[in-house]
CSV table of C-alpha atoms in Angstrom, one decimal:
chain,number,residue,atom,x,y,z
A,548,UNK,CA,115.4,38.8,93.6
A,549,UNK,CA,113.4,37.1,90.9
A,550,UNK,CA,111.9,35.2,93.1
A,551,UNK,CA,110.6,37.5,95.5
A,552,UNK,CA,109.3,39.6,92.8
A,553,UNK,CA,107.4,36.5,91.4
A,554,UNK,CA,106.1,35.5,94.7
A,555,UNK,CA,104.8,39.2,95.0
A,556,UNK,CA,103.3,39.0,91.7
A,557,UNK,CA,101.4,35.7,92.8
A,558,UNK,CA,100.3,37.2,96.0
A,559,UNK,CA,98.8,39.8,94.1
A,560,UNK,CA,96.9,37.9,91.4
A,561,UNK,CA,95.6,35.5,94.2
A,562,UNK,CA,94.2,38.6,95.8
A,563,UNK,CA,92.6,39.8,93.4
A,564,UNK,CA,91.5,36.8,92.2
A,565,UNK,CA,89.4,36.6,95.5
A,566,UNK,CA,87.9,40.0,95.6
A,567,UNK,CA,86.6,39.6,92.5
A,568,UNK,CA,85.2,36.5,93.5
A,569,UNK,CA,83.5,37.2,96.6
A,570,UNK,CA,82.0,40.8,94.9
A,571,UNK,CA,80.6,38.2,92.1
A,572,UNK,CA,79.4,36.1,94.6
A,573,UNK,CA,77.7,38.5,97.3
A,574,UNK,CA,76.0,39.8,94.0
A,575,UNK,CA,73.8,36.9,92.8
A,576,UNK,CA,73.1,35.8,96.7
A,577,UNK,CA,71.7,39.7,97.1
A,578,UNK,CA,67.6,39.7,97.2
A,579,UNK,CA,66.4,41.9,94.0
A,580,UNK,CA,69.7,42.1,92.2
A,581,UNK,CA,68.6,39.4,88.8
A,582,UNK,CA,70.1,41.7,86.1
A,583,UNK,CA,67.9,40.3,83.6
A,584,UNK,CA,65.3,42.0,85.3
A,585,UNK,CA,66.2,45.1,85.9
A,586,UNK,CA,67.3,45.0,81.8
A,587,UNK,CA,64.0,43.7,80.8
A,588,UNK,CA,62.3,46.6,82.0
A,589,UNK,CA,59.5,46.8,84.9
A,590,UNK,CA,56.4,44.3,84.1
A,591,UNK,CA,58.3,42.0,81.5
A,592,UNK,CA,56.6,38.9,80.3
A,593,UNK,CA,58.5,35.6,81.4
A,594,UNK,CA,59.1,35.3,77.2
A,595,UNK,CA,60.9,38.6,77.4
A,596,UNK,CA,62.8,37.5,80.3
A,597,UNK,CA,63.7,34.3,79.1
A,598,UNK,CA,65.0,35.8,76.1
A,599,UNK,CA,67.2,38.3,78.1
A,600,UNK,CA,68.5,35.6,79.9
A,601,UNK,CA,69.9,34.0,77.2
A,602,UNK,CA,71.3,36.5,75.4
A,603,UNK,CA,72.7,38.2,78.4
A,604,UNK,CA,74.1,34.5,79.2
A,605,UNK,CA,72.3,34.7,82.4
A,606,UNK,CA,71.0,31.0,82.1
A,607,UNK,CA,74.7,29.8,81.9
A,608,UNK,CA,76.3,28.3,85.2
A,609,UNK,CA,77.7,31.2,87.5
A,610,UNK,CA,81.3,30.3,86.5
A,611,UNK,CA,80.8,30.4,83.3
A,612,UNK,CA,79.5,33.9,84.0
A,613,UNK,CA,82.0,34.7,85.9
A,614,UNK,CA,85.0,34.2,83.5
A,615,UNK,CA,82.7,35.7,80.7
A,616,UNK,CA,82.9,39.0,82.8
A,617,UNK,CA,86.6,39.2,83.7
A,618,UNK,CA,87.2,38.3,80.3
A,619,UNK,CA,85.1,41.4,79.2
A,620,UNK,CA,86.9,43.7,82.1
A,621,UNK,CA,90.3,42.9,81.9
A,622,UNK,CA,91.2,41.3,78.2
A,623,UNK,CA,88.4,43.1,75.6
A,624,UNK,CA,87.4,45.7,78.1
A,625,UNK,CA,84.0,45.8,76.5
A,626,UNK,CA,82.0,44.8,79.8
A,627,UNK,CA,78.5,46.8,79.3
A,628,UNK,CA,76.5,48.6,82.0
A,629,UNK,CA,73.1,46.0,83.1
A,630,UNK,CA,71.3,49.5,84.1
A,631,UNK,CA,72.7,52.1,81.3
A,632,UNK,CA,72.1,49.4,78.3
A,633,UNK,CA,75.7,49.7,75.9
A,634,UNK,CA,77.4,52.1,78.5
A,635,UNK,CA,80.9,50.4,78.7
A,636,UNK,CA,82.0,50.3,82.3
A,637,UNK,CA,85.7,51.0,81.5
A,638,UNK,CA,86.0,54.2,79.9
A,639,UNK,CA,83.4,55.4,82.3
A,640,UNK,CA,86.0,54.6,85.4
A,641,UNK,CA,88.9,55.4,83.3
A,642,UNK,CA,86.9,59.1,82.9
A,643,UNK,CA,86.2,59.5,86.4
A,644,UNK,CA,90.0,58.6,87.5
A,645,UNK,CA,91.3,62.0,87.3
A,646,UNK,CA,88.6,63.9,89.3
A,647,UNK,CA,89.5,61.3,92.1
A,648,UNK,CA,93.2,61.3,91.5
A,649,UNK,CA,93.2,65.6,92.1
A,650,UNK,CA,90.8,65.3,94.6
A,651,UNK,CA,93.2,63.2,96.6
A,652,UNK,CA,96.8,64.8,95.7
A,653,UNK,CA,94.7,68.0,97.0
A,654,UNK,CA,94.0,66.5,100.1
A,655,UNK,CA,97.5,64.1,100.8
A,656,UNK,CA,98.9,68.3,100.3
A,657,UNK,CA,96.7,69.3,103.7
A,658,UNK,CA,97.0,66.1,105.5
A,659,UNK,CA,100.8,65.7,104.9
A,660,UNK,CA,101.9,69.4,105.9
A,661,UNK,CA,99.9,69.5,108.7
A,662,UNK,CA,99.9,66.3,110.3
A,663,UNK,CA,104.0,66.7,109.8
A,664,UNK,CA,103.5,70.2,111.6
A,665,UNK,CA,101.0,69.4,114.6
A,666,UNK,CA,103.0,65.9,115.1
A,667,UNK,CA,106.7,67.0,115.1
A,668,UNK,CA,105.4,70.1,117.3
A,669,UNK,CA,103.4,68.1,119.5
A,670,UNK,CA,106.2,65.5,120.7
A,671,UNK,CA,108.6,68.8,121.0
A,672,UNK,CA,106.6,70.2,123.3
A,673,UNK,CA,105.5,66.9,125.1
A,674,UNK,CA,103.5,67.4,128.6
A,675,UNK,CA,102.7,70.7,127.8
A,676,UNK,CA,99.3,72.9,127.5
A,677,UNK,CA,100.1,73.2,123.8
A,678,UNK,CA,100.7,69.4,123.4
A,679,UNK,CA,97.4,68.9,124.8
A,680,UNK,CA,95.6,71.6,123.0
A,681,UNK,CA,97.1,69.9,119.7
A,682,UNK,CA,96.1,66.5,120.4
A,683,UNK,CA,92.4,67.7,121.8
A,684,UNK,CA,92.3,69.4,118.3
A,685,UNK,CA,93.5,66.1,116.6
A,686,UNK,CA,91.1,63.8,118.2
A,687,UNK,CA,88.3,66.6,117.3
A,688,UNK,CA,89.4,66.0,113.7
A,689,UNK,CA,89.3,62.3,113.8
A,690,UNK,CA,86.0,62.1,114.8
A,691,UNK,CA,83.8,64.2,113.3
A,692,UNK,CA,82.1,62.2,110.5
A,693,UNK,CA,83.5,63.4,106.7
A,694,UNK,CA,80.0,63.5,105.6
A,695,UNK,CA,78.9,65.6,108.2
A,696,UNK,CA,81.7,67.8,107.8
A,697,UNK,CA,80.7,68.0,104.4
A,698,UNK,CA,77.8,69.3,104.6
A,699,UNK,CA,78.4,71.7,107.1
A,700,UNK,CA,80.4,72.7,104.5
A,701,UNK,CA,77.9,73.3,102.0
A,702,UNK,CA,75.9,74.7,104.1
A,703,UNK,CA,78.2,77.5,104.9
A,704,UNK,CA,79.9,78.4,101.7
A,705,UNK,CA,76.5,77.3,99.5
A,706,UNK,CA,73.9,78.5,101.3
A,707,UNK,CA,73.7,80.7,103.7
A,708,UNK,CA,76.9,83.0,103.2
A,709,UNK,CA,77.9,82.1,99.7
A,710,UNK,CA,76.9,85.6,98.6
A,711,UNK,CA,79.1,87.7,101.5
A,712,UNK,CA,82.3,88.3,100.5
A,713,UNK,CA,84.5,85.8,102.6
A,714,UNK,CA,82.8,83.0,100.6
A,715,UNK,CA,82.1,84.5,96.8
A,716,UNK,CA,84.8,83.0,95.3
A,717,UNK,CA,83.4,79.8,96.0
A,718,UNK,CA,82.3,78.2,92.9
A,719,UNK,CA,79.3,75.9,92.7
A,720,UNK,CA,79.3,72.2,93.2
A,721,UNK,CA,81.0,69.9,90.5
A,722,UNK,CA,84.2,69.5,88.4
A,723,UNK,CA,85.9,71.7,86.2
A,724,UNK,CA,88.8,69.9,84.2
A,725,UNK,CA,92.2,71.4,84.5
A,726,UNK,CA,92.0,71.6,80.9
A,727,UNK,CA,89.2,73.9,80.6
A,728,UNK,CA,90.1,76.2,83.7
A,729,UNK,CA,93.1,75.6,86.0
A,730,UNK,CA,92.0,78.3,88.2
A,731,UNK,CA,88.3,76.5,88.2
A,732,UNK,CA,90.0,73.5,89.2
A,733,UNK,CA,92.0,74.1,91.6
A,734,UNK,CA,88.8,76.7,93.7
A,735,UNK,CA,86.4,73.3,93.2
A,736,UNK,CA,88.9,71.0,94.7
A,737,UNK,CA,89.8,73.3,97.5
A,738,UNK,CA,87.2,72.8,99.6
A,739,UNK,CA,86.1,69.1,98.9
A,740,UNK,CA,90.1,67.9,99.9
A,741,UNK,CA,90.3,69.8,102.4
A,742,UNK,CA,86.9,68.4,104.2
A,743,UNK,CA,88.5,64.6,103.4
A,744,UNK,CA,91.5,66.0,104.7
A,745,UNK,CA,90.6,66.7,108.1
A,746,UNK,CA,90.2,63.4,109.9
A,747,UNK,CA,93.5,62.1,108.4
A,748,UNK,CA,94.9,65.7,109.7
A,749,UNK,CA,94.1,64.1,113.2
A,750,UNK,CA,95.3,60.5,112.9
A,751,UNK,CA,98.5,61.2,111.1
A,752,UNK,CA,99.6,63.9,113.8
A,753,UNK,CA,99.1,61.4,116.7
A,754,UNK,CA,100.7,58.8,114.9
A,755,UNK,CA,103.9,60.8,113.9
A,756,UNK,CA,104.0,61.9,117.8
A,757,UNK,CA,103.8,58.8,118.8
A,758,UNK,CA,106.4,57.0,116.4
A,759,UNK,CA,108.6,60.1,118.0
A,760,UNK,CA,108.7,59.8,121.0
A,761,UNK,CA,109.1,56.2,120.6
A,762,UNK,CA,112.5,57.1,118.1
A,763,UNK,CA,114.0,59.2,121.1
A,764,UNK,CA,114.3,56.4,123.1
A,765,UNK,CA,116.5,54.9,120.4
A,766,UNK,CA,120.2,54.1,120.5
A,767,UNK,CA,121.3,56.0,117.2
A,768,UNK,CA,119.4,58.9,119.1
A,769,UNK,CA,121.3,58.9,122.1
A,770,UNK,CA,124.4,58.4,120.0
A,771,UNK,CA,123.5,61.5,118.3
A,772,UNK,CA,122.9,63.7,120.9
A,773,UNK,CA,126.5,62.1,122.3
A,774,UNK,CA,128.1,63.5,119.5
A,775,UNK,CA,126.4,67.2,119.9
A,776,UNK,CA,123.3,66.9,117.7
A,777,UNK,CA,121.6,69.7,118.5
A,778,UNK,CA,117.8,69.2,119.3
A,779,UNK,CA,116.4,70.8,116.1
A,780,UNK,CA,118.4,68.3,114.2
A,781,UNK,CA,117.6,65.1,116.5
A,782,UNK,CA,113.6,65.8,115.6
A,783,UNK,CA,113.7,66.9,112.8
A,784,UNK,CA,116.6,64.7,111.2
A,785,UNK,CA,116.9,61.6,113.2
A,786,UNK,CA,113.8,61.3,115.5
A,787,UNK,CA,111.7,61.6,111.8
A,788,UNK,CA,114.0,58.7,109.8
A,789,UNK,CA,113.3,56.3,112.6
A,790,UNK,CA,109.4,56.8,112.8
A,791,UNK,CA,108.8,56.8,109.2
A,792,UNK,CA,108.0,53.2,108.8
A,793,UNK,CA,103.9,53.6,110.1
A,794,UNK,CA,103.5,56.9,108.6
A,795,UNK,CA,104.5,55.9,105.5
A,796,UNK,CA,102.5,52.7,105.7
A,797,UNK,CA,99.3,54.6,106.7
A,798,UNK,CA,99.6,57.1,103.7
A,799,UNK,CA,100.5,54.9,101.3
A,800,UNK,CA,97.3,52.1,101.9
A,801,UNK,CA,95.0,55.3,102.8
A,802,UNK,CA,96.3,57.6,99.2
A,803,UNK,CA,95.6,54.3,97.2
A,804,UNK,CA,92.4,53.2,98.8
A,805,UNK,CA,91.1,57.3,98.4
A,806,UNK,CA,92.4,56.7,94.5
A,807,UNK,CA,90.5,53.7,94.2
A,808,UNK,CA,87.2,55.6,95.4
A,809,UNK,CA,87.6,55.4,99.0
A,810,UNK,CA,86.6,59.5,98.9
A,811,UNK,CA,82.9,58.1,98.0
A,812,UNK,CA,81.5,59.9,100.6
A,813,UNK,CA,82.9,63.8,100.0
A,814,UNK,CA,82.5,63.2,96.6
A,815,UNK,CA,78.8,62.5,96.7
A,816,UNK,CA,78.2,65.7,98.8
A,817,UNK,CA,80.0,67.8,96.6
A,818,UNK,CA,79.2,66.3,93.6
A,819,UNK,CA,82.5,65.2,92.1
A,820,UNK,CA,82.4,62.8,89.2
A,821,UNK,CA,84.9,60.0,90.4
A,822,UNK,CA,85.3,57.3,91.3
A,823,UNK,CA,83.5,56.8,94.4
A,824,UNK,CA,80.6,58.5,93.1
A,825,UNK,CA,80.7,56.0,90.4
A,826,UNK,CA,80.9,53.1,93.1
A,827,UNK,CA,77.4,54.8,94.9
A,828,UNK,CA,75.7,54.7,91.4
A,829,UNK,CA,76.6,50.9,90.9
A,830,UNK,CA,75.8,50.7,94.6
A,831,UNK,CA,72.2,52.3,94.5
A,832,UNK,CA,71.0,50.3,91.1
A,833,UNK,CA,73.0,47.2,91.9
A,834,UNK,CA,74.7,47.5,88.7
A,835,UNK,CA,77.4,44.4,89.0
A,836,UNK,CA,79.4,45.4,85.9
A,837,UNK,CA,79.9,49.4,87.4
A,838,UNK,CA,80.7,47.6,90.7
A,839,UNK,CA,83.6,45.0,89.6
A,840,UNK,CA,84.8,47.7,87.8
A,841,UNK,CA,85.3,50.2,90.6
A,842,UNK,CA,86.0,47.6,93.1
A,843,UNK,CA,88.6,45.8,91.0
A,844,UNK,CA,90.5,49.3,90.3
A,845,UNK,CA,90.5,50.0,93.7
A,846,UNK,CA,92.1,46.7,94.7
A,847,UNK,CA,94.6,46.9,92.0
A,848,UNK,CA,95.6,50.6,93.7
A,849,UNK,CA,95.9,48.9,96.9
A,850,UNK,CA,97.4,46.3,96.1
A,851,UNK,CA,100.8,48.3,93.9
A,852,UNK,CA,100.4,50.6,97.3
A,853,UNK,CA,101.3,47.7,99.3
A,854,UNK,CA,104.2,46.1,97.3
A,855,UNK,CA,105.5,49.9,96.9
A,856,UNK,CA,105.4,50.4,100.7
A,857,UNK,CA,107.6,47.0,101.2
A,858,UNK,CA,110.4,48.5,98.9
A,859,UNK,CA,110.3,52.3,100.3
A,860,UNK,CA,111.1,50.8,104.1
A,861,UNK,CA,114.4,49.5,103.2
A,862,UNK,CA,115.1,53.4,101.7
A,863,UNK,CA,113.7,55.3,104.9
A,864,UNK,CA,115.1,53.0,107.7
A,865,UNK,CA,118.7,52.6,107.9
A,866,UNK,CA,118.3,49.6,110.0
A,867,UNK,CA,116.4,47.5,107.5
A,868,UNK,CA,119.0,48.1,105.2
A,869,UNK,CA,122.3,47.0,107.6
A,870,UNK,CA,119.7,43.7,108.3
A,871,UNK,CA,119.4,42.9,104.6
A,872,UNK,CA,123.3,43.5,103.7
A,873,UNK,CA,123.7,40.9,106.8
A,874,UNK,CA,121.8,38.7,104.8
């Protein structure tokens, strides 16, 4: 057990390790992105540069920088902004965590009740009108672009019929803390999860068909329905412990990308200050510090996501489990 856990813990250092090299390294091989200029100011002298340079280190071999900065980020988290001069970079992410964090639970809520829904009804009625209705709808929902979607958004409950009275209670674009207003909250996140809800609505119904129908074709199903299981509780009981195992894969890679700012795009369009929008700022100014520091939170999610997935298979399929006591 030790073992495995240390091997895991390896794994995960290692890839980090590498994203955080390759981000460093695409940086500096970027046209336009030397930080001492963008520091110095527009129309520096060389002096001025020179002397930025040095006391940014930026004259120093690239690993040398390189270690300087994860030592700043990770041990005296004190790693400073190139663009917004003495902005730290880790209370900034740290801040904009838990508009991305409710922004996501919000929108894992839609995607998880109604994917479960449209999937478990789907394979139910399999062949039928309503089957294909449900996946026509699904495969409308996966492709229709979340930034789009967004903004049609916007345009709807913003614009043009904000003021009639199915839309009023729409409140304008931002972030209200849960502290300040729960009701606030909860109205501005409505929308905004819902929209990056949508296309996951449509993957995660097909997939849960899919894994369904597959389960039905299962020995412990036909043993089941052997013993009398009626059909309500070989869906909803055994056909849904046997197709977990994707399902919970996809949600738990998607929820912690989306954590780790993967919601960039629906958080730019409705002007949430998380994550993802702090990844587009670093992004559009080419602010390397703001960049490792989303990027690097975002692998760490992923990463935990995927070491938590290995150990919740065991717990939703019986048959991993009789394989490992055989061990």
């Amino acid at each position: 057990m030790m073992r495995a856990l240390l091997s895991r813990l390896g794994q995960m250092v290692l890839v980090l390790f590498g994203i955080s090299v390759l981000i460093f390294a695409v940086f500096f091989a970027t046209p336009g992105s030397d930080p001492s200029a963008r520091i110095a100011g527009r129309g520096a002298s060389q002096e001025v540069l020179a002397r930025v340079r040095a006391d940014y280190g930026f004259d120093r071999p690239l690993p040398v920088q390189y270690v300087r900065m994860m030592e700043k980020l990770f041990v005296t988290r004190d790693l400073t902004s190139f663009v917004d001069h003495g902005e730290r970079v880790v209370p900034e992410v740290l801040e904009a965590a838990p508009v991305t964090l409710s922004l996501v639970l919000f929108a894992s809520a839609f995607w998880l009740l109604l994917s479960l829904g449209i999937g478990i009804v789907s394979a139910m009625l399999r062949d039928t009108w309503a089957d294909r209705a449900l996946m026509g709808l699904s495969l409308l929902a996966l492709s229709m672009p979340v930034f789009w979607l967004g903004e049609m958004v916007n345009l709807v409950t913003q614009s043009r019929w904000h003021d009639a009275w199915a839309f009023s209670w729409v409140p304008p674009l931002g972030y209200t803390p849960f502290a300040r207003s729960p009701a606030g909250w909860a109205l501005g996140l409505l929308l905004p999860a819902f929209t990056l809800a949508v296309a996951f609505i449509g993957l995660y119904a097909r997939v849960l068909r899919a894994e369904l129908l597959q389960a039905m074709g299962d020995d412990a199903i036909r043993t089941a329905r052997a013993k009398g299981a009626g059909s309500a509780r070989l869906w909803l009981w055994h056909g849904l412990r046997l197709s977990w195992l994707s399902y919970v894969s996809l949600f738990g890679l998607d929820f912690a990308q989306l954590v780790g700012g993967g919601a960039l795009l629906v958080e730019v369009v409705f002007a949430l200050p998380g994550v993802g929008h702090l990844t587009y700022q670093g992004l559009n100014t080419l602010d390397l510090p703001l960049i490792m520091a989303t990027v690097m939170y975002a692998a760490v999610f992923v990463v935990l996501a995927n070491a938590a997935i290995d150990g919740l298979y065991a717990l939703l399929d019986p048959r991993i489990r009789e394989a490992r006591r055989g061990l």
